[in-house]
Amino acid sequence: AKGTAKRAIHMVSAWATENGVVLGQRKVDTKSNEITAIPELLELLALHGCIVTIDALGCQRAIAEKIVEQGADYVLALKGNQPTLKHAVERFFVSGPEADAHRLQSEYHEQTEQGHGRVETRCAWISADLDAELQAAAWPALRSIGMVQATRTLAGETSVEQRFYLSSLPPQAPQFAQAVRKHWGIENQLHWSLDVTFREDQSRLRMGHGAENFAVLRHIALNLLRQEPSAKSLPRKRLACALNPDYLLKVLLGEQF
């Protein structure tokens, strides 16, 4: 009914990139935003020894402090929500008078991938050389700043994108580059899968707690399907579960094939 209609809920999820599973989720309150939901989600997780990566919206002192308190490290993207810090890191690596020298003195890692007609080269720089402005920011446990430049060529067209980061990690470029790369993969491994395979964006469930409950169920289903080791695609696994009760039972029980 029109009078009981609600807007679609907004969820914050924790994704384990090495295992390909959702570790937890938190509904964003209608009168709040992700900045308050993220610390609540972090509180539910055992993070000691992990590297936590978050989009630019989560680049907040309180969130960085929470991560450090739980014995983890962070790699946080810098965008318009932290303009002063973003400008400082961008000046260090790109626009400042000593930017070329800074990149030469920084730890560096490069990786190129090809597939489906696309060639992508990712260059990562990370440095522990924090200038006075970055030190004055007194960011929790800040040890390094980084930049990743992605150059993509597809159908003869080339695009270049630069992203900037704050991190509590030591300046080890391969580790930093892998953390950033894994985070970029979340869009395909989690968000795209939920939308395309489970049609999450098309859901019109609004009554009561239904939307939140079904979001939990979709995450559980995605975890179970990803843990099933066959080479089938996610849609084929879902279809096989619908057609074959034995296969469905094995997926639910997590049995190996």
Short mmCIF file of C-alpha atoms in Angstrom, two decimals:
data_model
loop_
_atom_site.label_atom_id
_atom_site.label_comp_id
_atom_site.label_asym_id
_atom_site.label_seq_id
_atom_site.Cartn_x
_atom_site.Cartn_y
_atom_site.Cartn_z
CA ALA A 1 0.00 0.00 0.00
CA LYS A 2 1.16 3.51 -0.76
CA GLY A 3 0.87 4.58 2.88
CA THR A 4 3.26 1.87 4.11
CA ALA A 5 5.84 2.28 1.39
CA LYS A 6 9.44 2.81 2.46
CA ARG A 7 12.61 3.73 0.68
CA ALA A 8 15.16 1.05 -0.10
CA ILE A 9 17.46 0.33 2.82
CA HIS A 10 21.18 1.08 2.70
CA MET A 11 23.56 -1.58 4.03
CA VAL A 12 27.24 -1.40 4.93
CA SER A 13 29.00 -4.74 4.44
CA ALA A 14 32.37 -6.16 5.47
CA TRP A 15 33.91 -8.30 2.71
CA ALA A 16 36.83 -10.70 3.24
CA THR A 17 38.75 -10.43 -0.01
CA GLU A 18 40.95 -13.49 0.54
CA ASN A 19 38.01 -15.79 1.27
CA GLY A 20 35.40 -14.11 -0.94
CA VAL A 21 32.71 -13.99 1.74
CA VAL A 22 30.65 -11.38 3.58
CA LEU A 23 31.75 -11.22 7.22
CA GLY A 24 29.02 -8.93 8.47
CA GLN A 25 26.65 -6.15 7.63
CA ARG A 26 25.00 -3.18 9.27
CA LYS A 27 21.92 -1.30 8.21
CA VAL A 28 22.44 2.45 7.86
CA ASP A 29 19.87 4.21 10.03
CA THR A 30 17.46 6.42 8.12
CA LYS A 31 18.54 9.43 10.19
CA SER A 32 22.25 8.64 9.99
CA ASN A 33 24.86 7.69 7.37
CA GLU A 34 27.71 5.29 6.69
CA ILE A 35 30.11 7.27 8.89
CA THR A 36 28.24 6.13 12.00
CA ALA A 37 27.37 2.65 10.68
CA ILE A 38 30.97 1.68 9.82
CA PRO A 39 32.35 1.81 13.39
CA GLU A 40 29.37 -0.22 14.59
CA LEU A 41 30.13 -2.86 11.98
CA LEU A 42 33.85 -2.85 12.80
CA GLU A 43 32.97 -3.48 16.44
CA LEU A 44 31.45 -6.84 15.44
CA LEU A 45 34.59 -8.10 13.68
CA ALA A 46 37.83 -9.72 14.85
CA LEU A 47 40.30 -7.53 12.95
CA HIS A 48 43.63 -8.17 14.68
CA GLY A 49 46.37 -8.48 12.06
CA CYS A 50 44.09 -7.54 9.16
CA ILE A 51 44.24 -4.71 6.64
CA VAL A 52 40.99 -2.75 6.43
CA THR A 53 40.24 -0.82 3.24
CA ILE A 54 37.33 1.59 3.02
CA ASP A 55 36.01 3.97 0.38
CA ALA A 56 36.61 7.70 0.75
CA LEU A 57 33.43 8.25 2.77
CA GLY A 58 34.98 6.14 5.54
CA CYS A 59 38.17 8.21 5.65
CA GLN A 60 37.44 9.64 9.10
CA ARG A 61 39.65 9.95 12.17
CA ALA A 62 37.19 8.08 14.37
CA ILE A 63 37.06 5.17 11.93
CA ALA A 64 40.86 5.01 11.59
CA GLU A 65 41.18 5.09 15.37
CA LYS A 66 38.66 2.27 15.73
CA ILE A 67 40.60 0.12 13.26
CA VAL A 68 43.89 0.72 15.08
CA GLU A 69 42.30 0.03 18.48
CA GLN A 70 41.28 -3.40 17.19
CA GLY A 71 44.85 -4.26 16.18
CA ALA A 72 44.43 -3.80 12.43
CA ASP A 73 45.93 -1.55 9.77
CA TYR A 74 44.06 0.69 7.37
CA VAL A 75 44.29 1.90 3.78
CA LEU A 76 41.78 4.72 3.36
CA ALA A 77 40.97 6.45 0.08
CA LEU A 78 41.17 10.25 -0.05
CA LYS A 79 38.65 12.28 -2.02
CA GLY A 80 36.60 15.44 -1.63
CA ASN A 81 35.53 14.69 1.94
CA GLN A 82 39.12 15.31 3.11
CA PRO A 83 40.19 18.05 0.66
CA THR A 84 43.17 19.32 2.66
CA LEU A 85 44.73 15.89 3.10
CA LYS A 86 43.96 14.89 -0.49
CA HIS A 87 45.61 18.07 -1.76
CA ALA A 88 48.69 17.42 0.40
CA VAL A 89 49.12 13.84 -0.87
CA GLU A 90 48.41 14.87 -4.47
CA ARG A 91 50.97 17.67 -4.21
CA PHE A 92 53.52 15.21 -2.82
CA PHE A 93 53.18 12.72 -5.67
CA VAL A 94 51.95 14.76 -8.65
CA SER A 95 51.60 18.53 -8.58
CA GLY A 96 54.28 19.77 -6.18
CA PRO A 97 57.68 21.09 -7.31
CA GLU A 98 59.45 18.00 -5.93
CA ALA A 99 56.83 15.46 -7.01
CA ASP A 100 59.12 13.73 -9.53
CA ALA A 101 61.82 13.30 -6.89
CA HIS A 102 59.29 12.09 -4.34
CA ARG A 103 58.05 9.37 -6.68
CA LEU A 104 61.62 8.27 -7.43
CA GLN A 105 62.36 8.01 -3.71
CA SER A 106 59.12 6.19 -2.88
CA GLU A 107 58.59 2.44 -2.80
CA TYR A 108 57.14 1.40 -6.18
CA HIS A 109 55.20 -1.53 -7.58
CA GLU A 110 53.76 -2.07 -11.07
CA GLN A 111 51.39 -4.68 -12.44
CA THR A 112 49.82 -5.17 -15.87
CA GLU A 113 46.77 -7.30 -16.65
CA GLN A 114 45.12 -8.15 -19.95
CA GLY A 115 41.77 -9.66 -20.73
CA HIS A 116 38.57 -9.15 -22.75
CA GLY A 117 40.34 -6.67 -25.03
CA ARG A 118 41.46 -4.51 -22.13
CA VAL A 119 45.01 -3.75 -20.98
CA GLU A 120 45.39 -2.22 -17.52
CA THR A 121 48.61 -1.12 -15.86
CA ARG A 122 48.54 -0.15 -12.19
CA CYS A 123 51.47 1.79 -10.75
CA ALA A 124 51.63 2.18 -6.98
CA TRP A 125 53.84 4.50 -4.95
CA ILE A 126 53.97 4.60 -1.15
CA SER A 127 56.13 6.76 1.10
CA ALA A 128 56.71 7.32 4.82
CA ASP A 129 58.01 10.83 4.12
CA LEU A 130 55.20 12.81 5.76
CA ASP A 131 55.52 16.57 5.42
CA ALA A 132 54.68 19.05 8.17
CA GLU A 133 51.07 19.41 7.02
CA LEU A 134 50.42 15.67 7.16
CA GLN A 135 52.15 15.34 10.53
CA ALA A 136 50.13 18.25 11.90
CA ALA A 137 46.92 16.45 10.91
CA ALA A 138 47.74 13.97 13.70
CA TRP A 139 45.93 11.16 11.91
CA PRO A 140 45.70 8.00 14.09
CA ALA A 141 48.76 5.76 13.58
CA LEU A 142 49.48 7.31 10.15
CA ARG A 143 52.71 5.84 8.79
CA SER A 144 52.52 6.33 5.03
CA ILE A 145 50.80 8.00 2.10
CA GLY A 146 50.23 6.39 -1.27
CA MET A 147 49.08 6.87 -4.83
CA VAL A 148 47.84 4.36 -7.39
CA GLN A 149 47.69 5.30 -11.07
CA ALA A 150 45.64 3.02 -13.30
CA THR A 151 46.08 3.27 -17.07
CA ARG A 152 43.43 1.38 -19.06
CA THR A 153 43.31 0.81 -22.81
CA LEU A 154 40.10 -0.56 -24.34
CA ALA A 155 39.09 -0.46 -28.00
CA GLY A 156 41.90 1.99 -28.76
CA GLU A 157 40.82 4.41 -26.02
CA THR A 158 43.15 5.07 -23.09
CA SER A 159 42.11 6.50 -19.71
CA VAL A 160 44.25 7.38 -16.70
CA GLU A 161 42.96 7.53 -13.13
CA GLN A 162 44.88 8.54 -10.01
CA ARG A 163 43.79 7.75 -6.46
CA PHE A 164 45.37 8.84 -3.19
CA TYR A 165 45.51 7.12 0.19
CA LEU A 166 46.37 7.38 3.87
CA SER A 167 47.70 4.24 5.53
CA SER A 168 48.99 2.89 8.82
CA LEU A 169 51.08 0.36 6.87
CA PRO A 170 54.85 0.65 6.50
CA PRO A 171 55.96 1.75 3.01
CA GLN A 172 55.89 -1.65 1.28
CA ALA A 173 54.60 -1.12 -2.25
CA PRO A 174 53.52 -4.70 -3.15
CA GLN A 175 51.43 -4.98 0.03
CA PHE A 176 49.88 -1.55 -0.52
CA ALA A 177 49.15 -2.26 -4.19
CA GLN A 178 47.51 -5.59 -3.37
CA ALA A 179 45.29 -4.00 -0.70
CA VAL A 180 44.07 -1.36 -3.15
CA ARG A 181 43.58 -3.88 -5.94
CA LYS A 182 41.58 -6.22 -3.69
CA HIS A 183 39.36 -3.33 -2.63
CA TRP A 184 38.62 -2.41 -6.24
CA GLY A 185 37.60 -6.03 -6.81
CA ILE A 186 34.79 -5.73 -4.24
CA GLU A 187 32.61 -4.02 -6.85
CA ASN A 188 32.64 -7.14 -9.03
CA GLN A 189 32.80 -9.81 -6.35
CA LEU A 190 30.11 -8.42 -4.07
CA HIS A 191 28.04 -5.53 -5.43
CA TRP A 192 27.82 -6.75 -9.04
CA SER A 193 27.04 -10.30 -7.91
CA LEU A 194 24.24 -9.16 -5.61
CA ASP A 195 22.73 -6.98 -8.32
CA VAL A 196 23.07 -9.29 -11.34
CA THR A 197 22.83 -12.74 -9.74
CA PHE A 198 20.33 -11.92 -6.98
CA ARG A 199 18.67 -8.86 -8.61
CA GLU A 200 19.07 -6.95 -5.35
CA ASP A 201 18.59 -3.53 -6.91
CA GLN A 202 15.24 -4.65 -8.34
CA SER A 203 13.87 -5.75 -4.99
CA ARG A 204 10.75 -3.82 -3.92
CA LEU A 205 10.45 -5.44 -0.51
CA ARG A 206 9.63 -2.68 1.99
CA MET A 207 7.30 -4.07 4.67
CA GLY A 208 8.58 -4.38 8.22
CA HIS A 209 12.09 -5.80 8.51
CA GLY A 210 11.73 -7.75 5.26
CA ALA A 211 14.31 -5.80 3.26
CA GLU A 212 16.97 -6.15 5.95
CA ASN A 213 16.21 -9.83 6.55
CA PHE A 214 16.42 -10.66 2.85
CA ALA A 215 19.70 -8.72 2.57
CA VAL A 216 21.09 -11.06 5.25
CA LEU A 217 19.77 -14.09 3.37
CA ARG A 218 21.32 -12.92 0.09
CA HIS A 219 24.69 -12.52 1.79
CA ILE A 220 24.43 -15.99 3.33
CA ALA A 221 23.49 -17.47 -0.05
CA LEU A 222 26.36 -15.65 -1.76
CA ASN A 223 28.83 -16.95 0.83
CA LEU A 224 27.63 -20.55 0.40
CA LEU A 225 27.72 -20.40 -3.40
CA ARG A 226 31.21 -18.86 -3.47
CA GLN A 227 32.53 -21.52 -1.11
CA GLU A 228 31.28 -24.30 -3.41
CA PRO A 229 34.49 -25.12 -5.34
CA SER A 230 33.15 -26.14 -8.75
CA ALA A 231 33.89 -23.99 -11.80
CA LYS A 232 30.23 -23.10 -12.37
CA SER A 233 29.24 -19.44 -12.49
CA LEU A 234 27.05 -18.08 -9.69
CA PRO A 235 23.88 -18.09 -11.87
CA ARG A 236 24.53 -21.71 -12.89
CA LYS A 237 25.06 -22.69 -9.27
CA ARG A 238 21.76 -21.07 -8.31
CA LEU A 239 19.97 -22.89 -11.13
CA ALA A 240 21.57 -26.19 -10.15
CA CYS A 241 20.38 -25.67 -6.57
CA ALA A 242 16.83 -25.15 -7.84
CA LEU A 243 16.91 -28.26 -10.05
CA ASN A 244 18.97 -30.70 -8.00
CA PRO A 245 18.08 -31.23 -4.29
CA ASP A 246 21.28 -33.23 -3.72
CA TYR A 247 23.42 -30.40 -5.06
CA LEU A 248 21.44 -27.89 -2.96
CA LEU A 249 22.06 -29.94 0.18
CA LYS A 250 25.79 -30.11 -0.52
CA VAL A 251 25.96 -26.34 -1.00
CA LEU A 252 24.03 -25.73 2.23
CA LEU A 253 26.24 -28.14 4.19
CA GLY A 254 29.45 -26.87 2.62
CA GLU A 255 30.51 -30.32 1.50
CA GLN A 256 33.44 -30.69 -0.87
CA PHE A 257 33.04 -32.23 -4.32
#
